[in-house]
Short mmCIF file of C-alpha atoms in Angstrom, two decimals:
data_model
loop_
_atom_site.label_atom_id
_atom_site.label_comp_id
_atom_site.label_asym_id
_atom_site.label_seq_id
_atom_site.Cartn_x
_atom_site.Cartn_y
_atom_site.Cartn_z
CA MET A 1 0.00 0.00 0.00
CA LEU A 2 2.68 2.40 1.07
CA ASN A 3 4.74 1.37 -1.94
CA GLN A 4 1.83 2.12 -4.24
CA LEU A 5 1.63 5.64 -2.83
CA ILE A 6 5.37 6.11 -3.26
CA ARG A 7 5.30 4.83 -6.86
CA HIS A 8 2.44 7.15 -7.91
CA LYS A 9 2.67 8.62 -11.40
CA THR A 10 0.09 10.86 -13.00
CA ILE A 11 -1.47 9.25 -16.09
CA ARG A 12 -2.51 11.60 -18.89
CA LYS A 13 -3.15 9.12 -21.72
CA TYR A 14 -5.82 6.47 -21.44
CA SER A 15 -6.76 3.36 -23.42
CA ASP A 16 -10.29 2.96 -24.80
CA ARG A 17 -11.06 0.22 -22.27
CA PRO A 18 -14.11 1.37 -20.32
CA ILE A 19 -14.22 1.26 -16.54
CA SER A 20 -16.82 -1.25 -15.33
CA GLU A 21 -19.60 0.04 -13.12
CA GLN A 22 -18.44 -2.41 -10.44
CA THR A 23 -14.88 -1.04 -10.43
CA LEU A 24 -16.12 2.54 -10.43
CA ASN A 25 -18.47 1.84 -7.53
CA ARG A 26 -15.72 0.16 -5.51
CA CYS A 27 -13.54 3.25 -5.93
CA LEU A 28 -16.44 5.58 -5.13
CA THR A 29 -17.22 3.53 -2.01
CA ALA A 30 -13.58 3.92 -0.94
CA ALA A 31 -13.93 7.68 -1.58
CA THR A 32 -16.85 7.94 0.82
CA ARG A 33 -14.94 6.12 3.57
CA ALA A 34 -12.49 9.04 3.93
CA SER A 35 -12.68 11.06 7.15
CA ASN A 36 -15.13 13.97 7.04
CA THR A 37 -16.37 16.73 9.31
CA GLY A 38 -18.97 15.50 11.79
CA ASN A 39 -19.85 12.67 9.37
CA MET A 40 -22.10 15.13 7.54
CA GLN A 41 -20.66 14.13 4.12
CA THR A 42 -21.26 17.58 2.72
CA TYR A 43 -19.81 16.74 -0.68
CA SER A 44 -21.04 15.27 -3.95
CA ILE A 45 -19.19 13.45 -6.71
CA VAL A 46 -20.38 14.06 -10.27
CA VAL A 47 -19.30 11.14 -12.47
CA THR A 48 -19.26 12.18 -16.12
CA LEU A 49 -18.88 9.45 -18.77
CA ASP A 50 -20.86 11.08 -21.58
CA ASN A 51 -18.71 12.43 -24.42
CA ASP A 52 -20.87 15.48 -25.07
CA ILE A 53 -20.67 16.62 -21.45
CA LYS A 54 -16.90 15.96 -21.34
CA HIS A 55 -16.63 18.03 -24.53
CA ALA A 56 -18.57 20.84 -22.85
CA LEU A 57 -16.32 20.63 -19.76
CA ALA A 58 -13.05 20.69 -21.71
CA PRO A 59 -12.76 24.49 -22.20
CA ALA A 60 -13.31 25.05 -18.45
CA HIS A 61 -10.16 22.95 -17.99
CA PHE A 62 -8.26 24.96 -20.63
CA ASN A 63 -8.81 22.12 -23.12
CA GLN A 64 -6.41 19.77 -21.39
CA PRO A 65 -6.80 16.66 -23.59
CA MET A 66 -7.39 14.31 -20.63
CA VAL A 67 -10.91 15.69 -20.15
CA GLU A 68 -12.19 14.36 -23.46
CA GLN A 69 -9.81 11.42 -23.69
CA ALA A 70 -10.43 9.86 -20.29
CA PRO A 71 -13.28 7.36 -19.94
CA ALA A 72 -14.36 9.03 -16.70
CA VAL A 73 -14.25 12.60 -15.40
CA LEU A 74 -15.09 12.99 -11.72
CA THR A 75 -15.90 16.41 -10.31
CA PHE A 76 -15.65 16.54 -6.52
CA CYS A 77 -17.93 19.24 -5.12
CA ILE A 78 -18.71 20.80 -1.80
CA ASP A 79 -22.42 20.13 -1.29
CA PHE A 80 -24.55 21.78 1.38
CA ASN A 81 -27.61 21.72 -0.91
CA ARG A 82 -28.44 18.13 0.07
CA PHE A 83 -27.80 18.71 3.78
CA ASP A 84 -29.81 21.96 3.79
CA LYS A 85 -32.75 20.20 2.13
CA TRP A 86 -32.63 17.53 4.85
CA CYS A 87 -32.53 20.28 7.49
CA ASP A 88 -35.57 21.97 5.92
CA LEU A 89 -37.54 18.71 6.02
CA ARG A 90 -36.54 18.20 9.65
CA HIS A 91 -37.33 21.68 11.00
CA ALA A 92 -33.66 22.56 11.47
CA GLN A 93 -32.08 25.91 10.51
CA PRO A 94 -28.79 25.30 8.68
CA GLY A 95 -26.01 27.90 8.80
CA PHE A 96 -23.44 26.81 6.24
CA ASP A 97 -23.58 29.86 3.93
CA ASN A 98 -20.13 31.05 5.00
CA ILE A 99 -16.45 30.62 4.24
CA LEU A 100 -15.63 28.45 7.27
CA SER A 101 -18.22 25.87 6.25
CA PHE A 102 -16.96 26.09 2.67
CA SER A 103 -13.41 25.49 3.82
CA SER A 104 -14.29 22.47 6.01
CA ALA A 105 -16.34 20.86 3.26
CA ALA A 106 -13.61 21.56 0.70
CA ILE A 107 -11.15 19.60 2.83
CA ASP A 108 -13.66 16.73 3.06
CA ALA A 109 -14.23 16.73 -0.72
CA VAL A 110 -10.46 16.60 -1.35
CA LEU A 111 -9.98 13.73 1.15
CA ALA A 112 -12.68 11.81 -0.73
CA ALA A 113 -10.97 12.63 -4.04
CA GLN A 114 -7.62 11.30 -2.86
CA ASN A 115 -9.22 8.11 -1.57
CA PHE A 116 -10.82 7.70 -4.99
CA ALA A 117 -7.44 8.27 -6.68
CA ILE A 118 -5.66 5.70 -4.54
CA ALA A 119 -8.46 3.15 -4.89
CA ALA A 120 -8.45 3.66 -8.66
CA GLU A 121 -4.69 3.10 -8.85
CA SER A 122 -4.99 -0.06 -6.77
CA GLU A 123 -7.53 -1.29 -9.35
CA GLY A 124 -5.06 -0.71 -12.20
CA LEU A 125 -6.48 2.62 -13.34
CA GLY A 126 -4.44 5.78 -13.86
CA ILE A 127 -5.55 9.22 -12.73
CA CYS A 128 -4.83 12.89 -13.29
CA TYR A 129 -5.96 15.79 -11.12
CA LEU A 130 -7.24 18.95 -12.80
CA GLY A 131 -6.34 21.93 -10.64
CA THR A 132 -8.20 24.08 -13.15
CA THR A 133 -11.50 23.25 -11.41
CA THR A 134 -11.42 26.33 -9.17
CA TYR A 135 -10.12 28.58 -12.00
CA ASN A 136 -13.30 28.39 -14.04
CA ALA A 137 -15.72 27.27 -11.35
CA MET A 138 -18.67 29.23 -12.83
CA ASP A 139 -18.37 27.37 -16.15
CA ILE A 140 -18.35 24.02 -14.39
CA ILE A 141 -21.29 25.10 -12.22
CA ARG A 142 -23.27 25.95 -15.38
CA ILE A 143 -22.36 22.77 -17.31
CA LEU A 144 -22.92 20.33 -14.44
CA LYS A 145 -26.00 22.31 -13.27
CA LEU A 146 -24.68 22.70 -9.72
CA PRO A 147 -27.30 24.46 -7.57
CA LYS A 148 -26.55 27.12 -4.92
CA MET A 149 -24.53 25.79 -1.97
CA VAL A 150 -22.69 23.38 -4.28
CA PHE A 151 -19.18 24.23 -5.51
CA PRO A 152 -16.68 22.25 -7.64
CA ILE A 153 -13.35 21.93 -5.86
CA THR A 154 -11.27 19.40 -7.79
CA THR A 155 -11.54 17.05 -10.74
CA ILE A 156 -9.99 13.65 -11.45
CA THR A 157 -9.77 12.08 -14.90
CA ALA A 158 -9.50 8.30 -14.78
CA GLY A 159 -8.98 5.39 -17.16
CA TYR A 160 -6.72 2.46 -17.90
CA PRO A 161 -3.27 3.80 -18.82
CA ALA A 162 -2.30 3.88 -22.51
CA GLU A 163 1.06 5.37 -21.66
CA VAL A 164 2.98 5.42 -18.40
CA PRO A 165 5.64 8.11 -17.96
CA THR A 166 9.14 6.57 -17.77
CA HIS A 167 10.25 8.77 -14.87
CA GLN A 168 8.59 9.90 -11.71
CA GLU A 169 8.36 13.61 -11.14
CA ASP A 170 11.11 14.93 -8.87
CA ARG A 171 10.32 15.96 -5.32
CA LEU A 172 12.05 18.37 -2.95
CA PRO A 173 14.13 16.60 -0.26
CA LEU A 174 11.86 15.46 2.57
CA ASP A 175 13.58 17.69 5.13
CA GLY A 176 12.90 20.62 2.78
CA VAL A 177 9.13 20.35 3.32
CA CYS A 178 8.98 18.91 6.85
CA HIS A 179 9.62 20.85 10.05
CA HIS A 180 10.53 19.57 13.50
CA GLU A 181 8.20 20.66 16.31
CA ILE A 182 7.56 24.20 14.95
CA TYR A 183 8.18 25.96 11.63
CA GLU A 184 11.87 26.46 11.00
CA ASP A 185 12.25 29.34 8.57
CA TYR A 186 14.63 29.02 5.63
CA ASP A 187 17.79 31.01 5.02
CA ALA A 188 19.33 31.46 1.55
CA LYS A 189 21.70 28.51 2.03
CA GLU A 190 18.81 26.21 2.89
CA ILE A 191 16.81 27.40 -0.12
CA GLU A 192 19.81 26.76 -2.40
CA ARG A 193 20.12 23.24 -1.01
CA ILE A 194 16.42 22.40 -1.21
CA TYR A 195 15.97 23.51 -4.82
CA SER A 196 19.38 22.45 -6.20
CA TYR A 197 18.31 18.98 -7.38
CA LYS A 198 15.22 20.36 -9.13
CA GLU A 199 17.33 23.05 -10.82
CA SER A 200 19.94 20.50 -11.89
CA LEU A 201 17.53 18.28 -13.83
CA PRO A 202 18.21 18.38 -17.62
CA THR A 203 14.48 18.57 -18.39
CA ASN A 204 14.13 21.62 -16.16
CA GLN A 205 17.24 23.26 -17.62
CA GLN A 206 15.82 22.68 -21.11
CA PHE A 207 12.53 24.17 -19.90
CA VAL A 208 14.37 27.36 -18.87
CA ARG A 209 16.15 27.64 -22.26
CA GLU A 210 13.04 26.92 -24.33
CA ASN A 211 11.17 29.65 -22.51
CA GLY A 212 14.01 32.14 -22.90
CA LYS A 213 14.33 32.61 -19.14
CA GLU A 214 17.32 32.87 -16.81
CA THR A 215 16.07 30.68 -13.98
CA LEU A 216 13.57 27.89 -13.37
CA ALA A 217 11.77 30.04 -10.82
CA GLN A 218 11.11 32.59 -13.60
CA VAL A 219 9.42 29.89 -15.70
CA PHE A 220 6.97 29.43 -12.84
CA THR A 221 6.35 33.11 -12.11
CA ASP A 222 6.48 34.55 -15.65
CA ILE A 223 4.89 31.76 -17.69
CA ARG A 224 3.14 29.00 -15.80
CA TYR A 225 1.67 30.70 -12.71
CA THR A 226 1.69 34.45 -13.26
CA LYS A 227 0.55 37.02 -10.72
CA LYS A 228 -1.80 38.52 -13.31
CA ASP A 229 -3.58 35.21 -14.01
CA ALA A 230 -3.80 34.33 -10.32
CA GLU A 231 -5.32 37.74 -9.54
CA ASN A 232 -7.85 37.49 -12.37
CA PHE A 233 -8.85 33.96 -11.40
CA SER A 234 -9.01 35.01 -7.74
CA LYS A 235 -11.67 37.57 -8.74
CA THR A 236 -13.75 35.00 -10.62
CA PHE A 237 -13.27 32.50 -7.77
CA LEU A 238 -14.57 35.01 -5.21
CA GLU A 239 -17.50 35.87 -7.52
CA ALA A 240 -18.31 32.16 -7.85
CA LEU A 241 -18.12 31.77 -4.04
CA ARG A 242 -20.61 34.65 -3.70
CA HIS A 243 -22.86 33.31 -6.46
CA GLN A 244 -23.08 29.87 -4.86
CA GLY A 245 -23.82 31.32 -1.43
CA PHE A 246 -20.58 31.01 0.54
CA LEU A 247 -19.51 34.64 0.77
CA LYS A 248 -21.52 37.77 1.51
CA MET B 1 -5.23 -1.45 -0.57
CA LEU B 2 -8.79 -0.71 -1.53
CA ASN B 3 -9.97 -2.85 1.39
CA GLN B 4 -7.82 -0.84 3.76
CA LEU B 5 -9.51 2.36 2.55
CA ILE B 6 -12.94 0.80 2.96
CA ARG B 7 -12.15 -0.47 6.48
CA HIS B 8 -10.90 2.94 7.71
CA LYS B 9 -11.81 3.88 11.26
CA THR B 10 -10.74 7.04 13.03
CA ILE B 11 -8.53 6.29 16.06
CA ARG B 12 -8.81 8.70 18.99
CA LYS B 13 -6.94 6.73 21.68
CA TYR B 14 -3.28 5.89 21.30
CA SER B 15 -0.85 3.62 23.12
CA ASP B 16 2.40 5.00 24.54
CA ARG B 17 4.45 3.22 21.88
CA PRO B 18 6.42 5.89 20.05
CA ILE B 19 6.52 6.08 16.24
CA SER B 20 10.02 5.34 14.95
CA GLU B 21 11.70 7.99 12.85
CA GLN B 22 11.93 5.46 10.03
CA THR B 23 8.18 4.80 10.03
CA LEU B 24 7.38 8.50 10.26
CA ASN B 25 9.72 9.27 7.36
CA ARG B 26 8.21 6.53 5.19
CA CYS B 27 4.75 8.01 5.77
CA LEU B 28 6.01 11.55 5.14
CA THR B 29 7.68 10.38 1.92
CA ALA B 30 4.35 8.89 0.82
CA ALA B 31 2.71 12.24 1.66
CA THR B 32 5.04 14.12 -0.67
CA ARG B 33 4.29 11.71 -3.55
CA ALA B 34 0.69 12.97 -3.78
CA SER B 35 -0.23 14.98 -6.87
CA ASN B 36 0.35 18.71 -6.55
CA THR B 37 -0.06 21.85 -8.65
CA GLY B 38 2.77 22.27 -11.15
CA ASN B 39 5.02 20.19 -8.89
CA MET B 40 5.72 23.35 -6.87
CA GLN B 41 5.04 21.57 -3.54
CA THR B 42 3.77 24.73 -1.93
CA TYR B 43 3.01 23.08 1.38
CA SER B 44 4.89 22.27 4.57
CA ILE B 45 4.30 19.60 7.21
CA VAL B 46 5.05 20.53 10.81
CA VAL B 47 5.68 17.37 12.83
CA THR B 48 5.16 18.02 16.53
CA LEU B 49 6.28 15.35 19.02
CA ASP B 50 7.17 17.61 21.94
CA ASN B 51 4.69 17.48 24.83
CA ASP B 52 4.95 21.16 25.66
CA ILE B 53 4.12 22.22 22.11
CA LYS B 54 1.26 19.72 21.92
CA HIS B 55 0.00 21.17 25.20
CA ALA B 56 0.18 24.67 23.71
CA LEU B 57 -1.68 23.50 20.58
CA ALA B 58 -4.49 21.74 22.49
CA PRO B 59 -6.71 24.79 23.18
CA ALA B 60 -6.57 25.78 19.47
CA HIS B 61 -8.18 22.38 18.85
CA PHE B 62 -10.80 22.97 21.58
CA ASN B 63 -8.81 20.69 23.90
CA GLN B 64 -9.68 17.53 22.00
CA PRO B 65 -7.71 14.95 24.03
CA MET B 66 -6.01 13.44 20.95
CA VAL B 67 -3.73 16.47 20.62
CA GLU B 68 -1.91 15.80 23.88
CA GLN B 69 -2.42 12.05 23.91
CA ALA B 70 -1.13 11.23 20.41
CA PRO B 71 2.62 10.59 19.97
CA ALA B 72 2.62 12.77 16.84
CA VAL B 73 0.64 15.83 15.75
CA LEU B 74 1.13 16.81 12.10
CA THR B 75 0.00 20.22 10.91
CA PHE B 76 -0.33 20.42 7.12
CA CYS B 77 0.20 23.98 5.92
CA ILE B 78 -0.01 25.91 2.69
CA ASP B 79 3.51 27.28 2.22
CA PHE B 80 4.44 29.96 -0.31
CA ASN B 81 7.11 31.35 2.02
CA ARG B 82 9.67 28.77 0.87
CA PHE B 83 8.77 29.15 -2.81
CA ASP B 84 8.79 32.97 -2.60
CA LYS B 85 12.25 32.88 -1.01
CA TRP B 86 13.48 30.70 -3.88
CA CYS B 87 11.93 33.16 -6.36
CA ASP B 88 13.68 36.09 -4.65
CA LEU B 89 17.04 34.32 -4.89
CA ARG B 90 16.39 33.57 -8.57
CA HIS B 91 15.24 37.03 -9.71
CA ALA B 92 11.65 35.90 -10.19
CA GLN B 93 8.57 37.89 -9.08
CA PRO B 94 6.12 35.57 -7.34
CA GLY B 95 2.39 36.33 -7.36
CA PHE B 96 0.81 33.94 -4.90
CA ASP B 97 -0.62 36.47 -2.44
CA ASN B 98 -4.21 35.77 -3.48
CA ILE B 99 -7.11 33.44 -2.82
CA LEU B 100 -6.73 31.34 -5.98
CA SER B 101 -3.16 30.42 -5.06
CA PHE B 102 -4.29 29.76 -1.49
CA SER B 103 -7.05 27.47 -2.74
CA SER B 104 -4.76 25.47 -5.07
CA ALA B 105 -2.12 25.01 -2.38
CA ALA B 106 -4.78 24.06 0.18
CA ILE B 107 -5.91 21.23 -2.10
CA ASP B 108 -2.28 20.08 -2.45
CA ALA B 109 -1.72 20.16 1.32
CA VAL B 110 -4.86 18.06 1.88
CA LEU B 111 -3.83 15.52 -0.78
CA ALA B 112 -0.50 15.17 1.03
CA ALA B 113 -2.33 14.79 4.35
CA GLN B 114 -4.53 12.00 3.05
CA ASN B 115 -1.53 10.17 1.61
CA PHE B 116 0.10 10.45 5.03
CA ALA B 117 -3.05 9.11 6.69
CA ILE B 118 -3.28 6.10 4.38
CA ALA B 119 0.44 5.36 4.63
CA ALA B 120 0.22 5.58 8.42
CA GLU B 121 -2.70 3.15 8.53
CA SER B 122 -0.84 0.71 6.30
CA GLU B 123 2.01 0.84 8.84
CA GLY B 124 -0.35 -0.11 11.67
CA LEU B 125 -0.84 3.40 13.01
CA GLY B 126 -4.21 5.00 13.67
CA ILE B 127 -5.07 8.58 12.78
CA CYS B 128 -7.58 11.31 13.52
CA TYR B 129 -8.16 14.50 11.52
CA LEU B 130 -8.67 17.74 13.39
CA GLY B 131 -11.02 19.95 11.38
CA THR B 132 -10.52 22.60 14.04
CA THR B 133 -7.29 23.71 12.33
CA THR B 134 -8.99 26.44 10.27
CA TYR B 135 -11.22 27.52 13.19
CA ASN B 136 -8.37 28.88 15.27
CA ALA B 137 -5.77 29.34 12.56
CA MET B 138 -4.24 32.44 14.19
CA ASP B 139 -3.48 30.54 17.39
CA ILE B 140 -1.78 27.76 15.45
CA ILE B 141 0.14 30.33 13.39
CA ARG B 142 1.43 31.88 16.62
CA ILE B 143 2.32 28.62 18.36
CA LEU B 144 4.03 26.97 15.38
CA LYS B 145 5.62 30.30 14.36
CA LEU B 146 4.25 30.19 10.82
CA PRO B 147 5.52 33.16 8.81
CA LYS B 148 3.48 35.18 6.30
CA MET B 149 2.39 33.15 3.24
CA VAL B 150 2.10 30.03 5.39
CA PHE B 151 -1.31 28.86 6.61
CA PRO B 152 -2.39 25.76 8.59
CA ILE B 153 -5.12 23.86 6.73
CA THR B 154 -5.55 20.52 8.47
CA THR B 155 -4.04 18.48 11.31
CA ILE B 156 -3.60 14.75 11.80
CA THR B 157 -2.93 13.09 15.15
CA ALA B 158 -1.18 9.73 14.81
CA GLY B 159 -0.10 6.85 17.00
CA TYR B 160 -0.49 3.13 17.56
CA PRO B 161 -4.12 2.43 18.49
CA ALA B 162 -4.93 1.78 22.17
CA GLU B 163 -8.60 1.34 21.36
CA VAL B 164 -10.30 0.58 18.06
CA PRO B 165 -14.00 1.54 17.75
CA THR B 166 -16.18 -1.57 17.44
CA HIS B 167 -18.31 -0.11 14.65
CA GLN B 168 -17.52 1.88 11.57
CA GLU B 169 -19.28 5.21 11.22
CA ASP B 170 -22.34 5.01 8.99
CA ARG B 171 -22.26 6.53 5.51
CA LEU B 172 -25.02 7.80 3.25
CA PRO B 173 -25.92 5.37 0.43
CA LEU B 174 -23.44 5.72 -2.43
CA ASP B 175 -26.10 6.90 -4.89
CA GLY B 176 -27.00 9.60 -2.38
CA VAL B 177 -23.66 11.36 -2.86
CA CYS B 178 -22.83 10.40 -6.48
CA HIS B 179 -24.43 11.93 -9.55
CA HIS B 180 -24.61 10.56 -13.09
CA GLU B 181 -23.23 12.85 -15.78
CA ILE B 182 -24.49 16.11 -14.22
CA TYR B 183 -25.88 17.11 -10.83
CA GLU B 184 -29.29 15.58 -10.21
CA ASP B 185 -31.06 17.72 -7.63
CA TYR B 186 -32.89 16.03 -4.76
CA ASP B 187 -36.62 16.05 -4.07
CA ALA B 188 -38.12 15.45 -0.62
CA LYS B 189 -38.63 11.75 -1.30
CA GLU B 190 -34.96 11.32 -2.24
CA ILE B 191 -33.82 13.19 0.86
CA GLU B 192 -36.04 10.97 3.04
CA ARG B 193 -34.51 7.88 1.45
CA ILE B 194 -30.88 9.07 1.67
CA TYR B 195 -31.01 10.04 5.35
CA SER B 196 -33.36 7.28 6.61
CA TYR B 197 -30.62 4.82 7.61
CA LYS B 198 -28.67 7.51 9.49
CA GLU B 199 -31.84 8.61 11.28
CA SER B 200 -32.75 5.02 12.17
CA LEU B 201 -29.52 4.26 14.03
CA PRO B 202 -30.10 3.78 17.79
CA THR B 203 -26.99 5.84 18.64
CA ASN B 204 -28.32 8.75 16.59
CA GLN B 205 -31.80 8.45 18.09
CA GLN B 206 -30.24 8.49 21.55
CA PHE B 207 -28.21 11.54 20.51
CA VAL B 208 -31.45 13.36 19.62
CA ARG B 209 -33.07 12.48 22.96
CA GLU B 210 -30.01 13.36 25.06
CA ASN B 211 -29.84 16.75 23.43
CA GLY B 212 -33.56 17.38 23.91
CA LYS B 213 -34.12 17.85 20.17
CA GLU B 214 -36.86 16.69 17.82
CA THR B 215 -34.68 15.60 14.88
CA LEU B 216 -31.10 14.55 14.17
CA ALA B 217 -30.72 17.48 11.78
CA GLN B 218 -31.43 19.83 14.71
CA VAL B 219 -28.56 18.27 16.67
CA PHE B 220 -26.26 19.32 13.83
CA THR B 221 -27.67 22.83 13.32
CA ASP B 222 -28.47 23.78 16.93
CA ILE B 223 -25.62 22.11 18.83
CA ARG B 224 -22.72 20.76 16.80
CA TYR B 225 -22.39 23.16 13.84
CA THR B 226 -24.34 26.32 14.61
CA LYS B 227 -24.73 29.24 12.22
CA LYS B 228 -23.47 31.59 14.93
CA ASP B 229 -20.24 29.65 15.47
CA ALA B 230 -19.64 29.23 11.73
CA GLU B 231 -20.12 32.97 11.18
CA ASN B 232 -17.79 33.90 14.02
CA PHE B 233 -15.11 31.48 12.87
CA SER B 234 -15.57 32.66 9.29
CA LYS B 235 -14.62 36.17 10.47
CA THR B 236 -11.48 34.97 12.22
CA PHE B 237 -10.64 32.73 9.24
CA LEU B 238 -10.86 35.69 6.84
CA GLU B 239 -8.76 37.81 9.25
CA ALA B 240 -6.14 35.05 9.37
CA LEU B 241 -6.15 34.84 5.54
CA ARG B 242 -5.53 38.60 5.41
CA HIS B 243 -2.89 38.47 8.12
CA GLN B 244 -0.92 35.73 6.34
CA GLY B 245 -1.11 37.56 3.01
CA PHE B 246 -3.73 35.71 0.97
CA LEU B 247 -6.54 38.27 0.95
CA LYS B 248 -6.46 42.01 0.43
#
């Protein structure tokens, strides 16, 4: 089990082999066994297999090819709509229209997503996370017809692998991301040490050259994750939070 | 693997047996293998074993006994401090001081947390999540000395189980939380069906009586997760987001 976690590789190309309903349900059952706040299960999982709906979802994920190519696209959502409806039927006054409730349910939805991912891998499937889910949340809300008090937080594409990457992605040294007892802040020497392996990788050095940059960090800040994009998408994210009822 | 996920039980009572450094590092390594945005690893894991620091953390988690009783308390944090320092050294201008970046890194931190949890369970440890982490974020920030651009998102207590609950927590029926293709909204009949098993459980019925309520839903809204508490903690959560640099 631990070895499976350590061997994880993201799979972006899938074979045509469909996922049986039985396999999918086993993985979804594993998803729902993840820890969650007060056992309220304030999340929903939208399982999209239909090609037309995947086609409609693709632009919201910046047309990453996995969305249309994968047999299954799973959108993990915060869901207080179901719980609120139960409260209404049971003469209870729910109070989840706020950012703290959003945040707690978002954690629960992501725990369920990761259980799904691990279960899927143990069944021989490959998965890819789409971090774009929160970028264009309003588009996903419209396409999947998510009512108020429901919010898409992350997406997994899943299918049997057609192609497995030869190498695992690099990771920072363990002691670069873990802290003993309290947070130990980094000095320049520590930063140099932590990032040196990543900077030394030929693929990353090629990445810097191809993008006409001086450093790998600049590829991240100037091309892949720019301040301007993050600020624009922060605005639409906050608007979506307001629209769905989580922010006044 | 899948069976382990399906058998998951939260462990709240731990034996005195310490966790070896080797075991802890294996689980932490598994944590860092989780998917993350752009392989930036913008999270940190603070591993607290010291009794005095656990004692200081306890009130932030409403004195849940696991905090002081567990051999290890792991606080999973969003961390752009490390990445920003790398950017500064490499003449790159980072732009992560916004809610979209916060949200993406929060998802990554939670994926790492769930990998840790699953790895720990596969090593014979038991774990408990503390959803209270975001409730009193400023206290945790102060105690763990988290700098700006670092934010605690969830906490796991871990140790060898002293007591395993006899029953698993109930879950809603799978088709109550999963949707086919798009979101299928619930009518009253569906809600009745989805929550009927939960409402029928003797422990839950006792819970309603003990709390002098009419329905189980009222126990959640009037006692466990009140609107007033959620609104107060939403205010302090937003203040903490501002304080740490993620909200203007």
